[in-house]
JSON list of C-alpha atoms in Angstrom, two decimals:
[
{"chain": "A", "resi": 27, "resn": "MET", "atom": "CA", "xyz": [10.80, 37.66, 105.10]},
{"chain": "A", "resi": 28, "resn": "SER", "atom": "CA", "xyz": [12.53, 36.02, 102.18]},
{"chain": "A", "resi": 29, "resn": "GLU", "atom": "CA", "xyz": [10.62, 32.77, 101.63]},
{"chain": "A", "resi": 30, "resn": "GLN", "atom": "CA", "xyz": [7.15, 32.09, 100.33]},
{"chain": "A", "resi": 31, "resn": "SER", "atom": "CA", "xyz": [4.36, 32.11, 102.89]},
{"chain": "A", "resi": 32, "resn": "SER", "atom": "CA", "xyz": [1.42, 29.73, 102.91]},
{"chain": "A", "resi": 33, "resn": "LEU", "atom": "CA", "xyz": [-2.25, 30.66, 102.39]},
{"chain": "A", "resi": 34, "resn": "PHE", "atom": "CA", "xyz": [-5.06, 28.83, 104.17]},
{"chain": "A", "resi": 35, "resn": "ILE", "atom": "CA", "xyz": [-8.78, 29.46, 103.83]},
{"chain": "A", "resi": 36, "resn": "LYS", "atom": "CA", "xyz": [-11.53, 27.67, 105.77]},
{"chain": "A", "resi": 37, "resn": "VAL", "atom": "CA", "xyz": [-15.06, 29.05, 105.43]},
{"chain": "A", "resi": 38, "resn": "LYS", "atom": "CA", "xyz": [-18.51, 27.72, 106.05]},
{"chain": "A", "resi": 39, "resn": "ILE", "atom": "CA", "xyz": [-20.46, 28.44, 102.89]},
{"chain": "A", "resi": 40, "resn": "SER", "atom": "CA", "xyz": [-23.17, 26.62, 100.98]},
{"chain": "A", "resi": 41, "resn": "LYS", "atom": "CA", "xyz": [-22.13, 24.94, 97.75]},
{"chain": "A", "resi": 42, "resn": "GLU", "atom": "CA", "xyz": [-24.59, 27.16, 95.88]},
{"chain": "A", "resi": 43, "resn": "ASN", "atom": "CA", "xyz": [-23.09, 30.34, 97.36]},
{"chain": "A", "resi": 44, "resn": "LEU", "atom": "CA", "xyz": [-19.56, 29.15, 96.65]},
{"chain": "A", "resi": 45, "resn": "ASN", "atom": "CA", "xyz": [-20.52, 28.47, 93.04]},
{"chain": "A", "resi": 46, "resn": "SER", "atom": "CA", "xyz": [-22.07, 31.95, 92.79]},
{"chain": "A", "resi": 47, "resn": "PHE", "atom": "CA", "xyz": [-18.85, 33.47, 94.08]},
{"chain": "A", "resi": 48, "resn": "LEU", "atom": "CA", "xyz": [-16.73, 31.46, 91.67]},
{"chain": "A", "resi": 49, "resn": "SER", "atom": "CA", "xyz": [-18.87, 32.39, 88.67]},
{"chain": "A", "resi": 50, "resn": "SER", "atom": "CA", "xyz": [-18.66, 36.11, 89.44]},
{"chain": "A", "resi": 51, "resn": "ARG", "atom": "CA", "xyz": [-15.91, 38.50, 88.41]},
{"chain": "A", "resi": 52, "resn": "PRO", "atom": "CA", "xyz": [-13.27, 39.63, 90.94]},
{"chain": "A", "resi": 53, "resn": "VAL", "atom": "CA", "xyz": [-14.19, 42.80, 92.77]},
{"chain": "A", "resi": 54, "resn": "ALA", "atom": "CA", "xyz": [-11.68, 45.23, 94.24]},
{"chain": "A", "resi": 55, "resn": "SER", "atom": "CA", "xyz": [-12.13, 46.09, 97.88]},
{"chain": "A", "resi": 56, "resn": "ILE", "atom": "CA", "xyz": [-12.74, 49.67, 98.88]},
{"chain": "A", "resi": 57, "resn": "LEU", "atom": "CA", "xyz": [-9.97, 51.17, 100.97]},
{"chain": "A", "resi": 58, "resn": "ASN", "atom": "CA", "xyz": [-11.33, 51.73, 104.47]},
{"chain": "A", "resi": 59, "resn": "SER", "atom": "CA", "xyz": [-10.15, 51.98, 108.06]},
{"chain": "A", "resi": 60, "resn": "ASN", "atom": "CA", "xyz": [-9.90, 48.19, 108.39]},
{"chain": "A", "resi": 61, "resn": "TRP", "atom": "CA", "xyz": [-7.42, 48.01, 105.52]},
{"chain": "A", "resi": 62, "resn": "LEU", "atom": "CA", "xyz": [-5.46, 51.04, 106.74]},
{"chain": "A", "resi": 63, "resn": "GLU", "atom": "CA", "xyz": [-5.17, 49.82, 110.35]},
{"chain": "A", "resi": 64, "resn": "TRP", "atom": "CA", "xyz": [-3.97, 46.43, 109.15]},
{"chain": "A", "resi": 65, "resn": "TRP", "atom": "CA", "xyz": [-1.49, 47.95, 106.71]},
{"chain": "A", "resi": 66, "resn": "ASP", "atom": "CA", "xyz": [-0.13, 50.34, 109.39]},
{"chain": "A", "resi": 67, "resn": "SER", "atom": "CA", "xyz": [0.44, 47.36, 111.71]},
{"chain": "A", "resi": 68, "resn": "ARG", "atom": "CA", "xyz": [2.63, 45.48, 109.22]},
{"chain": "A", "resi": 69, "resn": "LEU", "atom": "CA", "xyz": [6.39, 45.73, 109.29]},
{"chain": "A", "resi": 70, "resn": "MET", "atom": "CA", "xyz": [8.04, 45.68, 105.88]},
{"chain": "A", "resi": 71, "resn": "TYR", "atom": "CA", "xyz": [10.97, 47.05, 103.93]},
{"chain": "A", "resi": 72, "resn": "SER", "atom": "CA", "xyz": [10.37, 50.14, 101.80]},
{"chain": "A", "resi": 73, "resn": "LYS", "atom": "CA", "xyz": [6.81, 50.44, 103.00]},
{"chain": "A", "resi": 74, "resn": "THR", "atom": "CA", "xyz": [4.63, 52.65, 100.86]},
{"chain": "A", "resi": 75, "resn": "GLU", "atom": "CA", "xyz": [1.33, 54.33, 101.61]},
{"chain": "A", "resi": 76, "resn": "LEU", "atom": "CA", "xyz": [-1.67, 52.11, 100.87]},
{"chain": "A", "resi": 77, "resn": "LYS", "atom": "CA", "xyz": [-3.75, 54.11, 98.35]},
{"chain": "A", "resi": 78, "resn": "ASN", "atom": "CA", "xyz": [-5.91, 51.45, 96.70]},
{"chain": "A", "resi": 79, "resn": "ILE", "atom": "CA", "xyz": [-6.58, 47.76, 96.83]},
{"chain": "A", "resi": 80, "resn": "PRO", "atom": "CA", "xyz": [-5.91, 45.99, 93.51]},
{"chain": "A", "resi": 81, "resn": "SER", "atom": "CA", "xyz": [-8.06, 43.10, 92.37]},
{"chain": "A", "resi": 82, "resn": "PHE", "atom": "CA", "xyz": [-7.19, 40.18, 90.17]},
{"chain": "A", "resi": 83, "resn": "ASN", "atom": "CA", "xyz": [-7.64, 40.82, 86.46]},
{"chain": "A", "resi": 84, "resn": "SER", "atom": "CA", "xyz": [-9.59, 37.73, 85.45]},
{"chain": "A", "resi": 85, "resn": "GLU", "atom": "CA", "xyz": [-12.90, 36.82, 83.86]},
{"chain": "A", "resi": 86, "resn": "SER", "atom": "CA", "xyz": [-14.10, 35.00, 86.94]},
{"chain": "A", "resi": 87, "resn": "ASN", "atom": "CA", "xyz": [-13.14, 34.02, 90.47]},
{"chain": "A", "resi": 88, "resn": "LYS", "atom": "CA", "xyz": [-13.20, 30.41, 89.26]},
{"chain": "A", "resi": 89, "resn": "GLN", "atom": "CA", "xyz": [-10.47, 31.21, 86.78]},
{"chain": "A", "resi": 90, "resn": "ILE", "atom": "CA", "xyz": [-8.30, 32.64, 89.57]},
{"chain": "A", "resi": 91, "resn": "LEU", "atom": "CA", "xyz": [-8.84, 29.50, 91.59]},
{"chain": "A", "resi": 92, "resn": "GLU", "atom": "CA", "xyz": [-8.09, 27.21, 88.63]},
{"chain": "A", "resi": 93, "resn": "ASP", "atom": "CA", "xyz": [-4.92, 29.15, 87.79]},
{"chain": "A", "resi": 94, "resn": "LEU", "atom": "CA", "xyz": [-3.73, 28.69, 91.38]},
{"chain": "A", "resi": 95, "resn": "LEU", "atom": "CA", "xyz": [-4.58, 24.98, 91.40]},
{"chain": "A", "resi": 96, "resn": "VAL", "atom": "CA", "xyz": [-2.53, 24.22, 88.28]},
{"chain": "A", "resi": 97, "resn": "ASP", "atom": "CA", "xyz": [0.50, 26.26, 89.43]},
{"chain": "A", "resi": 98, "resn": "LYS", "atom": "CA", "xyz": [2.89, 23.48, 90.40]},
{"chain": "A", "resi": 99, "resn": "TYR", "atom": "CA", "xyz": [5.14, 25.84, 92.31]},
{"chain": "A", "resi": 100, "resn": "SER", "atom": "CA", "xyz": [2.37, 27.05, 94.64]},
{"chain": "A", "resi": 101, "resn": "ILE", "atom": "CA", "xyz": [1.25, 23.52, 95.58]},
{"chain": "A", "resi": 102, "resn": "CYS", "atom": "CA", "xyz": [-2.47, 24.30, 95.98]},
{"chain": "A", "resi": 103, "resn": "LYS", "atom": "CA", "xyz": [-5.41, 22.17, 96.93]},
{"chain": "A", "resi": 104, "resn": "GLN", "atom": "CA", "xyz": [-9.09, 22.79, 97.58]},
{"chain": "A", "resi": 105, "resn": "GLU", "atom": "CA", "xyz": [-11.84, 20.66, 99.04]},
{"chain": "A", "resi": 106, "resn": "TYR", "atom": "CA", "xyz": [-15.53, 21.17, 99.76]},
{"chain": "A", "resi": 107, "resn": "ASN", "atom": "CA", "xyz": [-16.88, 19.14, 102.69]},
{"chain": "A", "resi": 108, "resn": "GLN", "atom": "CA", "xyz": [-20.50, 18.59, 101.80]},
{"chain": "A", "resi": 109, "resn": "ASP", "atom": "CA", "xyz": [-21.48, 17.26, 105.22]},
{"chain": "A", "resi": 110, "resn": "GLN", "atom": "CA", "xyz": [-20.12, 20.31, 107.07]},
{"chain": "A", "resi": 111, "resn": "GLY", "atom": "CA", "xyz": [-20.73, 22.85, 104.32]},
{"chain": "A", "resi": 112, "resn": "VAL", "atom": "CA", "xyz": [-17.13, 24.01, 104.61]},
{"chain": "A", "resi": 113, "resn": "TRP", "atom": "CA", "xyz": [-14.76, 25.01, 101.81]},
{"chain": "A", "resi": 114, "resn": "TYR", "atom": "CA", "xyz": [-11.00, 24.62, 102.31]},
{"chain": "A", "resi": 115, "resn": "PHE", "atom": "CA", "xyz": [-8.26, 26.08, 100.14]},
{"chain": "A", "resi": 116, "resn": "MET", "atom": "CA", "xyz": [-4.54, 26.03, 100.73]},
{"chain": "A", "resi": 117, "resn": "SER", "atom": "CA", "xyz": [-1.47, 27.15, 98.86]},
{"chain": "A", "resi": 118, "resn": "LEU", "atom": "CA", "xyz": [1.73, 25.96, 100.42]},
{"chain": "A", "resi": 119, "resn": "GLN", "atom": "CA", "xyz": [3.92, 28.58, 98.72]},
{"chain": "A", "resi": 120, "resn": "TYR", "atom": "CA", "xyz": [1.69, 31.57, 98.02]},
{"chain": "A", "resi": 121, "resn": "SER", "atom": "CA", "xyz": [3.73, 34.79, 98.34]},
{"chain": "A", "resi": 122, "resn": "GLU", "atom": "CA", "xyz": [6.44, 36.60, 100.22]},
{"chain": "A", "resi": 123, "resn": "ASN", "atom": "CA", "xyz": [5.35, 40.08, 99.22]},
{"chain": "A", "resi": 124, "resn": "TYR", "atom": "CA", "xyz": [2.69, 42.21, 100.93]},
{"chain": "A", "resi": 125, "resn": "THR", "atom": "CA", "xyz": [1.85, 44.01, 97.74]},
{"chain": "A", "resi": 126, "resn": "GLU", "atom": "CA", "xyz": [1.28, 40.69, 95.91]},
{"chain": "A", "resi": 127, "resn": "ILE", "atom": "CA", "xyz": [-1.09, 39.43, 98.54]},
{"chain": "A", "resi": 128, "resn": "LEU", "atom": "CA", "xyz": [-3.43, 42.46, 98.39]},
{"chain": "A", "resi": 129, "resn": "PRO", "atom": "CA", "xyz": [-5.52, 41.08, 95.49]},
{"chain": "A", "resi": 130, "resn": "MET", "atom": "CA", "xyz": [-5.92, 37.75, 97.35]},
{"chain": "A", "resi": 131, "resn": "LEU", "atom": "CA", "xyz": [-7.04, 39.51, 100.52]},
{"chain": "A", "resi": 132, "resn": "SER", "atom": "CA", "xyz": [-9.53, 41.47, 98.44]},
{"chain": "A", "resi": 133, "resn": "TRP", "atom": "CA", "xyz": [-10.69, 38.17, 96.88]},
{"chain": "A", "resi": 134, "resn": "ILE", "atom": "CA", "xyz": [-11.25, 36.65, 100.35]},
{"chain": "A", "resi": 135, "resn": "LYS", "atom": "CA", "xyz": [-13.10, 39.73, 101.54]},
{"chain": "A", "resi": 136, "resn": "ASP", "atom": "CA", "xyz": [-15.40, 39.41, 98.47]},
{"chain": "A", "resi": 137, "resn": "LEU", "atom": "CA", "xyz": [-15.94, 35.72, 99.26]},
{"chain": "A", "resi": 138, "resn": "ALA", "atom": "CA", "xyz": [-17.42, 36.78, 102.62]},
{"chain": "A", "resi": 139, "resn": "ASN", "atom": "CA", "xyz": [-20.22, 38.60, 100.78]},
{"chain": "A", "resi": 140, "resn": "TYR", "atom": "CA", "xyz": [-21.42, 35.21, 99.52]},
{"chain": "A", "resi": 141, "resn": "THR", "atom": "CA", "xyz": [-21.68, 33.58, 102.93]},
{"chain": "A", "resi": 142, "resn": "ASP", "atom": "CA", "xyz": [-24.86, 33.43, 104.99]},
{"chain": "A", "resi": 143, "resn": "GLU", "atom": "CA", "xyz": [-25.43, 35.34, 108.24]},
{"chain": "A", "resi": 144, "resn": "ASN", "atom": "CA", "xyz": [-24.42, 32.39, 110.48]},
{"chain": "A", "resi": 145, "resn": "ASP", "atom": "CA", "xyz": [-21.42, 31.27, 108.38]},
{"chain": "A", "resi": 146, "resn": "ILE", "atom": "CA", "xyz": [-17.96, 31.87, 109.79]},
{"chain": "A", "resi": 147, "resn": "GLY", "atom": "CA", "xyz": [-14.48, 31.38, 108.46]},
{"chain": "A", "resi": 148, "resn": "ASP", "atom": "CA", "xyz": [-10.83, 32.30, 108.72]},
{"chain": "A", "resi": 149, "resn": "ALA", "atom": "CA", "xyz": [-8.03, 32.91, 106.25]},
{"chain": "A", "resi": 150, "resn": "PHE", "atom": "CA", "xyz": [-4.40, 33.57, 106.90]},
{"chain": "A", "resi": 151, "resn": "ILE", "atom": "CA", "xyz": [-1.05, 33.89, 105.20]},
{"chain": "A", "resi": 152, "resn": "TYR", "atom": "CA", "xyz": [1.94, 32.85, 107.25]},
{"chain": "A", "resi": 153, "resn": "ASP", "atom": "CA", "xyz": [5.29, 31.13, 107.01]},
{"chain": "A", "resi": 154, "resn": "PHE", "atom": "CA", "xyz": [4.11, 27.56, 107.57]},
{"chain": "A", "resi": 155, "resn": "LEU", "atom": "CA", "xyz": [7.19, 26.00, 105.98]},
{"chain": "A", "resi": 156, "resn": "TRP", "atom": "CA", "xyz": [9.89, 28.25, 107.38]},
{"chain": "A", "resi": 157, "resn": "GLY", "atom": "CA", "xyz": [8.91, 28.38, 111.02]},
{"chain": "A", "resi": 158, "resn": "GLU", "atom": "CA", "xyz": [9.39, 32.03, 111.91]},
{"chain": "A", "resi": 159, "resn": "GLY", "atom": "CA", "xyz": [5.77, 32.28, 112.98]},
{"chain": "A", "resi": 160, "resn": "THR", "atom": "CA", "xyz": [5.19, 35.49, 110.99]},
{"chain": "A", "resi": 161, "resn": "VAL", "atom": "CA", "xyz": [1.58, 36.07, 110.00]},
{"chain": "A", "resi": 162, "resn": "MET", "atom": "CA", "xyz": [1.36, 38.42, 107.05]},
{"chain": "A", "resi": 163, "resn": "ALA", "atom": "CA", "xyz": [-2.45, 38.59, 107.15]},
{"chain": "A", "resi": 164, "resn": "TYR", "atom": "CA", "xyz": [-5.33, 37.15, 109.13]},
{"chain": "A", "resi": 165, "resn": "ILE", "atom": "CA", "xyz": [-8.96, 37.57, 108.00]},
{"chain": "A", "resi": 166, "resn": "HIS", "atom": "CA", "xyz": [-11.98, 36.57, 110.04]},
{"chain": "A", "resi": 167, "resn": "ILE", "atom": "CA", "xyz": [-15.29, 36.03, 108.26]},
{"chain": "A", "resi": 168, "resn": "GLN", "atom": "CA", "xyz": [-18.53, 36.47, 110.17]},
{"chain": "A", "resi": 169, "resn": "ASN", "atom": "CA", "xyz": [-21.94, 37.99, 109.47]},
{"chain": "A", "resi": 170, "resn": "LYS", "atom": "CA", "xyz": [-21.25, 38.22, 105.72]},
{"chain": "A", "resi": 171, "resn": "GLN", "atom": "CA", "xyz": [-18.20, 40.42, 106.36]},
{"chain": "A", "resi": 172, "resn": "ALA", "atom": "CA", "xyz": [-14.47, 39.84, 106.38]},
{"chain": "A", "resi": 173, "resn": "SER", "atom": "CA", "xyz": [-12.15, 41.84, 108.57]},
{"chain": "A", "resi": 174, "resn": "LEU", "atom": "CA", "xyz": [-8.41, 41.98, 108.53]},
{"chain": "A", "resi": 175, "resn": "ASN", "atom": "CA", "xyz": [-7.07, 41.59, 112.06]},
{"chain": "A", "resi": 176, "resn": "ARG", "atom": "CA", "xyz": [-3.77, 42.30, 113.62]},
{"chain": "A", "resi": 177, "resn": "PHE", "atom": "CA", "xyz": [-1.89, 39.17, 114.48]},
{"chain": "A", "resi": 178, "resn": "ASP", "atom": "CA", "xyz": [1.41, 39.69, 116.19]},
{"chain": "A", "resi": 179, "resn": "LYS", "atom": "CA", "xyz": [3.72, 36.88, 117.15]}
]
């Protein structure tokens, strides 16, 4: 893959819980079987062993979001639908590199901790603009947990 892939997040979450997530500091995910199974399923050049999951180095999750939103190259937008209690985030040109997306996947997994038991959501990174249909990562959020899932074309 040589072009930037798009990032889309849609999650049911209360405004209060979203604000709590945004005001907290980024947390690194713990390497577990879910991460390893997903990593093993990915095809990439010069693949290395996954030994840890990096997190963003920022004072808050809100700062990460704000940095993305002002990045003119990424073309990002967010919206909170008050009536449905759903938060949407998209970045048209997020990343082309598996290693670079690991902190974002960790960020999304942490977001799931702030949802309520009945909240669900999905996030994925794929080549929306370039049409190959390659999904780099798909995360499903349910029961306050986020799991990386295989998604083969």
